[in-house]
Amino acid sequence: MRRWKVLAVTAAAALLATACGSGGGSSGSTSGPVTLTIWENYGTEQNATALKNLAKAFEKLHKNVTVNVVSQPADNYFALLQAAAVSKTGPDLAVMWTGLFTLQYKEFLANLKGKIPAADLARIDPNALKWTSDQFNAANGPYVIPLENQFYIGFYNKAAFAKAGVTAVPADWSQLFSACKKLKAAGYTPLTYGNGGQPLGAEFYPWYDMSYMMIGAHQVTDWQQLYSGQIPWTSAANEAQLSTWAKLKSEGCTNSDVLTKTNNLGDFETGKAAMMVDGTWDTQKFTSALGSKVAAFVPPFSDTPIKGVVDFAGDGLSMTSYSQHQHQALQFLEFMTTPQAAQIVNAAGLIPAITGTSTSNPVNQQMLNFVSADHLTVYPMLDNVVQPDVVNTGSKVLPSVLNGSISPKSALSSMQTTFGQLPSSQRGSTYP
Amino acid sequence: MAADSRTASPGAAPAAGKAPRKRALRARRRSRVGLIFGIMTLIAVVMLYPFWYMLDNAFRTQSQFEQQRGNSAVSWGQLFSELPAGRELFNSTLICVVSILLILAVSTTAGFAFAKLRYRGSSTVFLAVVAALMVPLQSIIIPEYVNLGKLGLINTYLGAILVYVALGTPFATFLMATYYRGISDDLIEAAVMDGLGYERTFLRIALPLSWPAIATVTVLQFIQIWDDLLVGLLFLQNPQQRTITVGLAALSAGRTTSIPVLMAGSFLSAVPAIVVYLIFQRYLVRGLTLGMGK
Amino acid sequence: MSVSQAASRLARGTSPGQPARPGRSRLARRRRRAGILLSLPAVIVVLALLGIPIGQAVYYSMTNWNGLTAQWIGPSTYSTALSDPVLWRVLENNALLLLAIPFAIGIPLAIAALLNEHVRGWRFFRSVYFLPTAVSWVVIGMVAVQFFALNGLMNKMLAAAGLGRFQTDMLAGQRSALIALAITFIWSMLGTNTIIFLTGMATLDPTLLEAARVDGLNRRQVFFRVTLPLLKRFVQFSFVITVISAFSALFSLIFVMTNGGPGFGTTTLEFFVYQSAFSLGQFGTGALYGIILFVIMIVVGLVQLRLIRTEDGEGW
């Protein structure tokens, strides 16, 4: 009898502990100490550093606010965000990708028009802000405050080029292939691929490469037709680009485990690999590891000299519509538009999106020079301006094209099929 | 039959003239034993290899891991700084213990009722409860999430616990019912005749007799709950409430480029379940035997 | 009908000759009340947390619910889903995984037979063989990724055995990733099934085996013609457990190893449910796939039950 009583009491105590010890995201009170929760999917990128430092600086300015930055698994970040929106247990602020990603999730994001003073919004680079609004028109009010300006870009190792006798940076497909041959002969992995880098899944993310392939195939004004379907995914130009891309692996330009290599960044940082396609979120990693040996170049995925570069504010922070601490969350977003915040972003090796500020990282500056000095056309990130369903299909099939497991034709027709299944509202001639 | 088996058993002492044959027999038997032992050791190596791999690489830095040489304890420190590993271990333990207590409470009572206290329709009810075994987690996870979300139980221990209890009850009830079936009816009836109510009989007579089955349920459910990913991922969204298994998966999905840290975390999360298993393994065999029915 | 008979026989207990008491006597009434009282918690738990959600899943499966708003569509969602080639690709993956079942059962049988010889130290080996079962799929998956990597142990072993030209990046191909998944699955089921079979062998009457030996059968014949048929119930139990695991327990493994890829190569139905609902925000479609999964499980379960019953005419 006594044993039973003890067991019952223990069980009751444990139950009580669970009921009380729930914790949960933010605390309830509006006056007094407040905890802001921010979810991010940055993994180990520089963006994570930037956000962490922004949080710390914000806490210093607002003594009664604690900022809790939570790193969520990147593979299923948006899945979790959606689930959390259903149960309204999500964060106050969340990292959100711009372009059509934002519009896909805007149901639970707060439109910041009128909530953030126009003076603050005016400080943001207008090219960055427009992609965060309905119809990509900033007058409709942004859903996202961009964190930084990003580039999808190529990085190369100058010392490796010199050693292999590559004198000019390749500007088109044929120059790229011949550079690869020289680099391979000198003992380097010419172009390294893998699933390290931007933490997005168990395979590598094909949209940096895909963006540049589409830059090589189409003018920037024609990209809208990829969205509306006037240029089908299965067009000859696209197929040709993909075929040449697949040759990168088949002709030995890359490592053989393109889909599963986990430390492709490591290989580039230690100088084993000569080139890599990545983005500004890793620039500082490379400059820290390689110093002046690393430089930026535009991935030359084109038959004629490549003339465009992907320069786009790809992500930022949004406020959730169900946040219990809208006042403090908005204060944080406003803080992101200040020069002090721009400095923090710059110190993490990123390019701030605030007009009048710039980057102090020389390799980032090279990228900006591609636009300002070399007058390359500015393109957005392709995955941010294409329907999310098509992006999903592309993420699934395009890696296999590089791996040589499926043909460009079948990959593109999968994407075309997905496009065909979209409701007409998502296939219009203008963006939603 | 007995006489035959005696003469048929190998190694039995035969007449002296058969000594060389007996020696040959024994030699063959020894080599056979050696062969079996060898195969079993090989299998053990295959089974144990991942543990060795985890432990070996957990004591390396990332660069040492790539070269497969060298040792360092750095990764363990990194693990605790990237994950609130201590907190998550505590969460796992708390959730496991409470869930198992609830499962046991619910399944022992129901198991006894279905085995001994039949009432009209109880066999159908029993069948329904056991059939719930077939319900895959994925089929109910979405409505479950929404329901518990409406009750405000997301990001609470209680929410996850309720789901685990629901998932573990059918099998546990089945196991307990099978076990109680083996207790003689007369024992129960005698106790009732002596003036104990059926409920008291359950508590003081049946329950204490069923420790092997209880131990079995405990081990199996502990492994199931400790190692679960999906429920923890969805119902416990913050690292502060997460279990260690989910924290580990989040770490690997966050593309930490340090494999040794992942290995250290893996080993850390594997140990408690192994410990529980080793403690209870005696009962596990007995419980499974009874579960199969003879 | 017959299934519930089996269950009621179980519920009634082993003692023969127990007459069904009329509901009139006081003792019977107390027994009935106690029975209802004691079984109530389990029933409530199952009903509230399993039964109701299944019903809701059926409802949601016929809407286009995205988690926030729902619009009724009707049973046509099923015909739409069933004509989606991706679903059939996913089901094909499930079917291919079934091919791993014979290995997941056959190998443990052999191991259990070895253990049953009771060679010195067999108890130690028995403990060791069950260890992988205690470990989370998450952990197993992470080690497996390292094992199958291009510079991982598998390829190193192939090279050492002179089979270097078979070296491959298993997780990069759609079919080969599924094979890698199946191998990992088999490896982790070895422990559970070995214990089940070992337990079964321990319940066998040794005199039967001796008699068979006396009748002149050699060891292998004894195993296949005497031991195995006697273990039938255990093999069936293990079959059910293994199939259930293959269909509903691999989520963590897939999540960590391949996230369903490459392409749809390792997306099984259970992973597809999660992906549709949470990755793509199509909760209605996800619920639909969940119902399909549930129906498949029921069919498997019923087939099992029918097999068991026709064999020896008794319930579990």
mmCIF file of C-alpha atoms in Angstrom, chain A residues 120-429:
data_model
loop_
_atom_site.group_PDB
_atom_site.id
_atom_site.type_symbol
_atom_site.label_atom_id
_atom_site.label_comp_id
_atom_site.label_asym_id
_atom_site.label_seq_id
_atom_site.Cartn_x
_atom_site.Cartn_y
_atom_site.Cartn_z
ATOM 1 C CA ASP A 120 13.460 54.275 -41.745
ATOM 2 C CA LEU A 121 12.278 52.425 -44.822
ATOM 3 C CA ALA A 122 13.795 55.138 -46.993
ATOM 4 C CA ARG A 123 17.226 54.286 -45.678
ATOM 5 C CA ILE A 124 17.038 50.816 -47.193
ATOM 6 C CA ASP A 125 18.322 50.237 -50.701
ATOM 7 C CA PRO A 126 15.128 50.486 -52.802
ATOM 8 C CA ASN A 127 16.296 47.650 -55.034
ATOM 9 C CA ALA A 128 16.320 45.461 -51.981
ATOM 10 C CA LEU A 129 13.016 46.578 -50.550
ATOM 11 C CA LYS A 130 10.892 46.128 -53.640
ATOM 12 C CA TRP A 131 11.317 42.370 -53.679
ATOM 13 C CA THR A 132 9.681 42.081 -50.308
ATOM 14 C CA SER A 133 6.290 43.488 -51.304
ATOM 15 C CA ASP A 134 3.194 42.467 -53.245
ATOM 16 C CA GLN A 135 3.712 42.755 -57.016
ATOM 17 C CA PHE A 136 7.288 43.592 -56.118
ATOM 18 C CA ASN A 137 6.227 47.183 -55.636
ATOM 19 C CA ALA A 138 7.561 48.739 -52.456
ATOM 20 C CA ALA A 139 4.531 51.033 -52.228
ATOM 21 C CA ASN A 140 2.453 48.030 -51.216
ATOM 22 C CA GLY A 141 4.411 47.737 -48.021
ATOM 23 C CA PRO A 142 7.257 45.368 -47.298
ATOM 24 C CA TYR A 143 6.895 42.111 -45.427
ATOM 25 C CA VAL A 144 10.612 41.697 -44.854
ATOM 26 C CA ILE A 145 13.377 44.016 -43.739
ATOM 27 C CA PRO A 146 16.440 42.845 -45.671
ATOM 28 C CA LEU A 147 19.507 41.893 -43.690
ATOM 29 C CA GLU A 148 22.041 42.437 -46.414
ATOM 30 C CA ASN A 149 22.672 42.555 -50.130
ATOM 31 C CA GLN A 150 23.748 39.214 -51.473
ATOM 32 C CA PHE A 151 25.459 37.846 -54.529
ATOM 33 C CA TYR A 152 25.401 34.380 -55.951
ATOM 34 C CA ILE A 153 28.980 34.398 -57.106
ATOM 35 C CA GLY A 154 32.012 32.342 -57.917
ATOM 36 C CA PHE A 155 35.175 32.352 -55.844
ATOM 37 C CA TYR A 156 38.551 31.335 -57.140
ATOM 38 C CA ASN A 157 41.993 30.794 -55.705
ATOM 39 C CA LYS A 158 44.460 33.177 -57.371
ATOM 40 C CA ALA A 159 47.494 31.184 -56.340
ATOM 41 C CA ALA A 160 46.032 28.049 -57.893
ATOM 42 C CA PHE A 161 45.303 29.853 -61.126
ATOM 43 C CA ALA A 162 48.834 31.187 -61.247
ATOM 44 C CA LYS A 163 50.358 27.810 -60.514
ATOM 45 C CA ALA A 164 48.281 26.126 -63.209
ATOM 46 C CA GLY A 165 48.980 28.758 -65.767
ATOM 47 C CA VAL A 166 45.467 30.145 -66.016
ATOM 48 C CA THR A 167 46.182 33.734 -66.893
ATOM 49 C CA ALA A 168 42.722 35.148 -67.523
ATOM 50 C CA VAL A 169 39.627 34.617 -65.458
ATOM 51 C CA PRO A 170 37.266 32.478 -67.617
ATOM 52 C CA ALA A 171 34.379 34.471 -69.046
ATOM 53 C CA ASP A 172 32.502 31.800 -70.994
ATOM 54 C CA TRP A 173 31.982 28.021 -71.116
ATOM 55 C CA SER A 174 34.940 27.206 -73.365
ATOM 56 C CA GLN A 175 37.351 29.278 -71.317
ATOM 57 C CA LEU A 176 36.011 27.600 -68.199
ATOM 58 C CA PHE A 177 36.609 24.129 -69.582
ATOM 59 C CA SER A 178 40.119 24.931 -70.708
ATOM 60 C CA ALA A 179 40.920 26.486 -67.331
ATOM 61 C CA CYS A 180 39.612 23.302 -65.737
ATOM 62 C CA LYS A 181 41.970 21.169 -67.789
ATOM 63 C CA LYS A 182 44.954 23.213 -66.722
ATOM 64 C CA LEU A 183 43.925 23.213 -63.089
ATOM 65 C CA LYS A 184 43.355 19.497 -63.104
ATOM 66 C CA ALA A 185 46.775 18.905 -64.603
ATOM 67 C CA ALA A 186 48.279 20.979 -61.813
ATOM 68 C CA GLY A 187 46.633 18.697 -59.233
ATOM 69 C CA TYR A 188 43.674 20.795 -58.105
ATOM 70 C CA THR A 189 39.977 20.007 -58.035
ATOM 71 C CA PRO A 190 39.008 22.666 -60.524
ATOM 72 C CA LEU A 191 35.449 23.285 -59.365
ATOM 73 C CA THR A 192 34.195 21.796 -56.120
ATOM 74 C CA TYR A 193 30.568 20.906 -55.403
ATOM 75 C CA GLY A 194 28.875 19.317 -52.424
ATOM 76 C CA ASN A 195 26.247 19.864 -49.790
ATOM 77 C CA GLY A 196 28.313 21.881 -47.389
ATOM 78 C CA GLY A 197 27.859 25.601 -47.551
ATOM 79 C CA GLN A 198 24.408 27.157 -47.341
ATOM 80 C CA PRO A 199 22.597 24.763 -45.020
ATOM 81 C CA LEU A 200 19.666 23.812 -47.139
ATOM 82 C CA GLY A 201 19.365 20.130 -47.462
ATOM 83 C CA ALA A 202 20.947 16.762 -47.826
ATOM 84 C CA GLU A 203 21.879 17.620 -51.415
ATOM 85 C CA PHE A 204 23.474 20.628 -52.892
ATOM 86 C CA TYR A 205 21.324 23.590 -53.819
ATOM 87 C CA PRO A 206 21.269 23.893 -57.591
ATOM 88 C CA TRP A 207 19.840 27.395 -57.892
ATOM 89 C CA TYR A 208 23.098 29.357 -57.880
ATOM 90 C CA ASP A 209 24.205 27.454 -60.935
ATOM 91 C CA MET A 210 20.728 27.506 -62.451
ATOM 92 C CA SER A 211 20.567 31.276 -62.070
ATOM 93 C CA TYR A 212 23.765 31.700 -64.014
ATOM 94 C CA MET A 213 22.708 29.239 -66.657
ATOM 95 C CA MET A 214 19.568 31.276 -67.176
ATOM 96 C CA ILE A 215 21.617 34.452 -67.230
ATOM 97 C CA GLY A 216 23.644 32.950 -70.022
ATOM 98 C CA ALA A 217 20.497 31.959 -71.889
ATOM 99 C CA HIS A 218 18.130 34.889 -71.383
ATOM 100 C CA GLN A 219 18.048 38.634 -70.922
ATOM 101 C CA VAL A 220 16.968 39.910 -67.536
ATOM 102 C CA THR A 221 13.748 41.281 -68.975
ATOM 103 C CA ASP A 222 12.942 37.839 -70.367
ATOM 104 C CA TRP A 223 13.134 36.184 -66.967
ATOM 105 C CA GLN A 224 9.564 37.223 -66.336
ATOM 106 C CA GLN A 225 8.629 34.886 -69.168
ATOM 107 C CA LEU A 226 10.133 31.975 -67.303
ATOM 108 C CA TYR A 227 7.605 32.795 -64.630
ATOM 109 C CA SER A 228 4.640 33.202 -66.945
ATOM 110 C CA GLY A 229 5.498 30.219 -69.097
ATOM 111 C CA GLN A 230 6.046 32.076 -72.325
ATOM 112 C CA ILE A 231 9.519 30.669 -72.242
ATOM 113 C CA PRO A 232 8.896 27.049 -71.265
ATOM 114 C CA TRP A 233 11.394 25.321 -69.072
ATOM 115 C CA THR A 234 11.854 22.774 -71.793
ATOM 116 C CA SER A 235 13.078 25.344 -74.325
ATOM 117 C CA ALA A 236 16.087 24.471 -76.403
ATOM 118 C CA ALA A 237 18.237 27.195 -74.903
ATOM 119 C CA ASN A 238 17.637 25.860 -71.393
ATOM 120 C CA GLU A 239 18.335 22.320 -72.410
ATOM 121 C CA ALA A 240 21.583 23.314 -74.088
ATOM 122 C CA GLN A 241 22.754 25.135 -70.987
ATOM 123 C CA LEU A 242 21.986 22.181 -68.745
ATOM 124 C CA SER A 243 23.784 19.795 -71.074
ATOM 125 C CA THR A 244 26.925 21.880 -70.968
ATOM 126 C CA TRP A 245 26.593 22.133 -67.203
ATOM 127 C CA ALA A 246 26.407 18.370 -66.860
ATOM 128 C CA LYS A 247 29.652 18.159 -68.805
ATOM 129 C CA LEU A 248 31.370 19.834 -65.898
ATOM 130 C CA LYS A 249 31.278 16.580 -64.007
ATOM 131 C CA SER A 250 31.564 14.198 -66.929
ATOM 132 C CA GLU A 251 34.666 15.943 -68.235
ATOM 133 C CA GLY A 252 36.363 15.949 -64.884
ATOM 134 C CA CYS A 253 35.954 19.589 -63.998
ATOM 135 C CA THR A 254 34.501 18.713 -60.597
ATOM 136 C CA ASN A 255 34.919 16.221 -57.774
ATOM 137 C CA SER A 256 33.032 12.992 -58.300
ATOM 138 C CA ASP A 257 30.798 13.151 -55.203
ATOM 139 C CA VAL A 258 29.087 16.359 -56.281
ATOM 140 C CA LEU A 259 25.935 15.667 -54.302
ATOM 141 C CA THR A 260 27.264 14.263 -51.079
ATOM 142 C CA LYS A 261 30.600 15.870 -50.365
ATOM 143 C CA THR A 262 30.173 17.511 -47.003
ATOM 144 C CA ASN A 263 33.309 19.585 -46.837
ATOM 145 C CA ASN A 264 33.509 21.261 -50.207
ATOM 146 C CA LEU A 265 34.027 24.550 -48.392
ATOM 147 C CA GLY A 266 36.875 22.997 -46.490
ATOM 148 C CA ASP A 267 38.499 21.917 -49.727
ATOM 149 C CA PHE A 268 38.304 25.426 -51.095
ATOM 150 C CA GLU A 269 39.554 26.975 -47.891
ATOM 151 C CA THR A 270 42.564 24.686 -47.741
ATOM 152 C CA GLY A 271 43.425 25.333 -51.356
ATOM 153 C CA LYS A 272 42.682 21.840 -52.640
ATOM 154 C CA ALA A 273 39.960 23.197 -54.892
ATOM 155 C CA ALA A 274 40.483 26.133 -57.202
ATOM 156 C CA MET A 275 36.947 27.368 -57.769
ATOM 157 C CA MET A 276 33.617 27.285 -56.059
ATOM 158 C CA VAL A 277 30.142 28.690 -56.684
ATOM 159 C CA ASP A 278 28.695 30.088 -53.474
ATOM 160 C CA GLY A 279 27.515 33.407 -52.053
ATOM 161 C CA THR A 280 28.355 36.403 -49.915
ATOM 162 C CA TRP A 281 27.304 34.534 -46.763
ATOM 163 C CA ASP A 282 30.646 32.754 -46.872
ATOM 164 C CA THR A 283 32.941 35.480 -48.220
ATOM 165 C CA GLN A 284 34.502 36.250 -44.890
ATOM 166 C CA LYS A 285 35.171 32.584 -44.252
ATOM 167 C CA PHE A 286 37.176 32.493 -47.434
ATOM 168 C CA THR A 287 39.018 35.732 -46.833
ATOM 169 C CA SER A 288 39.908 34.588 -43.325
ATOM 170 C CA ALA A 289 41.250 31.301 -44.632
ATOM 171 C CA LEU A 290 42.901 32.408 -47.863
ATOM 172 C CA GLY A 291 43.603 36.097 -47.339
ATOM 173 C CA SER A 292 44.509 37.827 -50.561
ATOM 174 C CA LYS A 293 44.598 34.570 -52.501
ATOM 175 C CA VAL A 294 40.828 34.484 -52.933
ATOM 176 C CA ALA A 295 38.956 36.615 -55.438
ATOM 177 C CA ALA A 296 35.459 36.769 -56.879
ATOM 178 C CA PHE A 297 34.478 35.933 -60.424
ATOM 179 C CA VAL A 298 31.224 35.617 -62.303
ATOM 180 C CA PRO A 299 30.400 31.969 -63.059
ATOM 181 C CA PRO A 300 30.806 31.982 -66.847
ATOM 182 C CA PHE A 301 27.897 29.705 -67.709
ATOM 183 C CA SER A 302 27.393 31.187 -71.138
ATOM 184 C CA ASP A 303 28.539 30.578 -74.698
ATOM 185 C CA THR A 304 29.283 34.274 -75.123
ATOM 186 C CA PRO A 305 31.105 36.278 -72.456
ATOM 187 C CA ILE A 306 28.812 36.406 -69.422
ATOM 188 C CA LYS A 307 27.154 39.768 -68.919
ATOM 189 C CA GLY A 308 25.024 39.458 -65.824
ATOM 190 C CA VAL A 309 25.544 38.912 -62.134
ATOM 191 C CA VAL A 310 23.121 37.889 -59.403
ATOM 192 C CA ASP A 311 22.862 40.791 -56.978
ATOM 193 C CA PHE A 312 19.836 40.493 -54.758
ATOM 194 C CA ALA A 313 18.804 40.983 -51.148
ATOM 195 C CA GLY A 314 17.819 37.394 -50.623
ATOM 196 C CA ASP A 315 16.746 37.340 -47.012
ATOM 197 C CA GLY A 316 15.865 39.411 -44.016
ATOM 198 C CA LEU A 317 13.602 39.418 -40.995
ATOM 199 C CA SER A 318 9.819 39.472 -40.859
ATOM 200 C CA MET A 319 7.435 39.923 -38.008
ATOM 201 C CA THR A 320 4.834 37.230 -37.558
ATOM 202 C CA SER A 321 1.250 38.395 -37.570
ATOM 203 C CA TYR A 322 0.525 36.575 -34.314
ATOM 204 C CA SER A 323 3.489 37.922 -32.365
ATOM 205 C CA GLN A 324 2.670 38.897 -28.811
ATOM 206 C CA HIS A 325 5.367 41.544 -28.707
ATOM 207 C CA GLN A 326 4.758 43.570 -31.829
ATOM 208 C CA HIS A 327 6.046 46.781 -30.284
ATOM 209 C CA GLN A 328 9.476 45.422 -29.448
ATOM 210 C CA ALA A 329 9.643 43.393 -32.652
ATOM 211 C CA LEU A 330 9.039 46.510 -34.718
ATOM 212 C CA GLN A 331 11.732 48.288 -32.731
ATOM 213 C CA PHE A 332 14.145 45.559 -33.703
ATOM 214 C CA LEU A 333 13.212 45.887 -37.356
ATOM 215 C CA GLU A 334 13.701 49.631 -37.182
ATOM 216 C CA PHE A 335 17.069 49.055 -35.565
ATOM 217 C CA MET A 336 18.067 47.011 -38.605
ATOM 218 C CA THR A 337 17.780 50.141 -40.779
ATOM 219 C CA THR A 338 20.258 52.184 -38.731
ATOM 220 C CA PRO A 339 23.885 52.888 -39.661
ATOM 221 C CA GLN A 340 24.950 51.124 -36.480
ATOM 222 C CA ALA A 341 23.258 47.957 -37.684
ATOM 223 C CA ALA A 342 24.875 48.347 -41.094
ATOM 224 C CA GLN A 343 28.251 48.441 -39.375
ATOM 225 C CA ILE A 344 27.515 45.213 -37.536
ATOM 226 C CA VAL A 345 26.432 43.556 -40.781
ATOM 227 C CA ASN A 346 29.581 44.756 -42.483
ATOM 228 C CA ALA A 347 31.778 43.526 -39.646
ATOM 229 C CA ALA A 348 30.401 40.026 -40.213
ATOM 230 C CA GLY A 349 31.666 40.149 -43.771
ATOM 231 C CA LEU A 350 28.351 40.925 -45.448
ATOM 232 C CA ILE A 351 27.228 43.757 -47.702
ATOM 233 C CA PRO A 352 24.781 46.000 -45.828
ATOM 234 C CA ALA A 353 21.544 46.878 -47.577
ATOM 235 C CA ILE A 354 21.408 50.410 -46.201
ATOM 236 C CA THR A 355 22.054 53.112 -48.796
ATOM 237 C CA GLY A 356 25.216 55.049 -48.173
ATOM 238 C CA THR A 357 26.965 52.194 -46.431
ATOM 239 C CA SER A 358 29.293 49.716 -47.995
ATOM 240 C CA THR A 359 31.356 46.657 -47.363
ATOM 241 C CA SER A 360 34.904 46.659 -46.086
ATOM 242 C CA ASN A 361 35.651 43.171 -47.362
ATOM 243 C CA PRO A 362 37.733 43.476 -50.551
ATOM 244 C CA VAL A 363 36.234 40.424 -52.232
ATOM 245 C CA ASN A 364 32.723 41.724 -51.630
ATOM 246 C CA GLN A 365 33.864 45.029 -53.057
ATOM 247 C CA GLN A 366 34.989 43.185 -56.195
ATOM 248 C CA MET A 367 31.432 41.953 -56.590
ATOM 249 C CA LEU A 368 30.026 45.440 -56.229
ATOM 250 C CA ASN A 369 32.520 46.583 -58.830
ATOM 251 C CA PHE A 370 31.159 44.052 -61.296
ATOM 252 C CA VAL A 371 28.003 46.144 -61.260
ATOM 253 C CA SER A 372 29.301 49.651 -60.804
ATOM 254 C CA ALA A 373 32.552 49.546 -62.772
ATOM 255 C CA ASP A 374 32.099 46.678 -65.257
ATOM 256 C CA HIS A 375 28.433 47.495 -65.766
ATOM 257 C CA LEU A 376 27.232 43.929 -65.624
ATOM 258 C CA THR A 377 23.447 43.587 -65.618
ATOM 259 C CA VAL A 378 21.901 42.992 -62.242
ATOM 260 C CA TYR A 379 19.749 39.864 -62.071
ATOM 261 C CA PRO A 380 17.690 38.639 -59.109
ATOM 262 C CA MET A 381 18.083 35.176 -57.635
ATOM 263 C CA LEU A 382 16.198 32.831 -59.914
ATOM 264 C CA ASP A 383 14.695 30.747 -57.092
ATOM 265 C CA ASN A 384 13.158 33.881 -55.598
ATOM 266 C CA VAL A 385 11.287 34.861 -58.763
ATOM 267 C CA VAL A 386 9.992 31.476 -59.862
ATOM 268 C CA GLN A 387 6.938 29.743 -58.446
ATOM 269 C CA PRO A 388 7.782 27.825 -55.236
ATOM 270 C CA ASP A 389 6.394 24.551 -56.560
ATOM 271 C CA VAL A 390 8.665 24.754 -59.577
ATOM 272 C CA VAL A 391 11.577 25.640 -57.311
ATOM 273 C CA ASN A 392 10.840 22.551 -55.224
ATOM 274 C CA THR A 393 10.799 20.300 -58.251
ATOM 275 C CA GLY A 394 13.949 21.927 -59.557
ATOM 276 C CA SER A 395 15.697 21.381 -56.246
ATOM 277 C CA LYS A 396 14.849 17.729 -56.548
ATOM 278 C CA VAL A 397 15.810 17.063 -60.156
ATOM 279 C CA LEU A 398 18.559 19.520 -61.062
ATOM 280 C CA PRO A 399 21.215 18.018 -58.756
ATOM 281 C CA SER A 400 20.808 14.705 -60.559
ATOM 282 C CA VAL A 401 21.507 16.435 -63.850
ATOM 283 C CA LEU A 402 24.906 17.532 -62.606
ATOM 284 C CA ASN A 403 25.484 14.080 -61.225
ATOM 285 C CA GLY A 404 24.738 12.619 -64.610
ATOM 286 C CA SER A 405 21.927 10.413 -63.301
ATOM 287 C CA ILE A 406 19.155 11.999 -65.343
ATOM 288 C CA SER A 407 19.118 13.860 -68.624
ATOM 289 C CA PRO A 408 18.573 17.611 -68.822
ATOM 290 C CA LYS A 409 15.525 16.928 -70.935
ATOM 291 C CA SER A 410 13.759 14.837 -68.325
ATOM 292 C CA ALA A 411 14.678 17.210 -65.513
ATOM 293 C CA LEU A 412 13.311 20.176 -67.411
ATOM 294 C CA SER A 413 10.157 18.351 -68.374
ATOM 295 C CA SER A 414 9.561 17.496 -64.699
ATOM 296 C CA MET A 415 9.756 21.181 -63.967
ATOM 297 C CA GLN A 416 7.483 21.916 -66.895
ATOM 298 C CA THR A 417 4.956 19.367 -65.639
ATOM 299 C CA THR A 418 4.909 20.993 -62.231
ATOM 300 C CA PHE A 419 4.440 24.334 -63.926
ATOM 301 C CA GLY A 420 1.506 22.950 -65.860
ATOM 302 C CA GLN A 421 -0.216 21.826 -62.658
ATOM 303 C CA LEU A 422 -0.200 25.301 -61.181
ATOM 304 C CA PRO A 423 -3.470 27.199 -60.926
ATOM 305 C CA SER A 424 -3.733 30.051 -63.402
ATOM 306 C CA SER A 425 -3.472 32.638 -60.637
ATOM 307 C CA GLN A 426 0.126 31.595 -60.163
ATOM 308 C CA ARG A 427 0.983 31.696 -63.827
ATOM 309 C CA GLY A 428 0.048 35.234 -64.688
ATOM 310 C CA SER A 429 2.061 37.628 -66.772
#
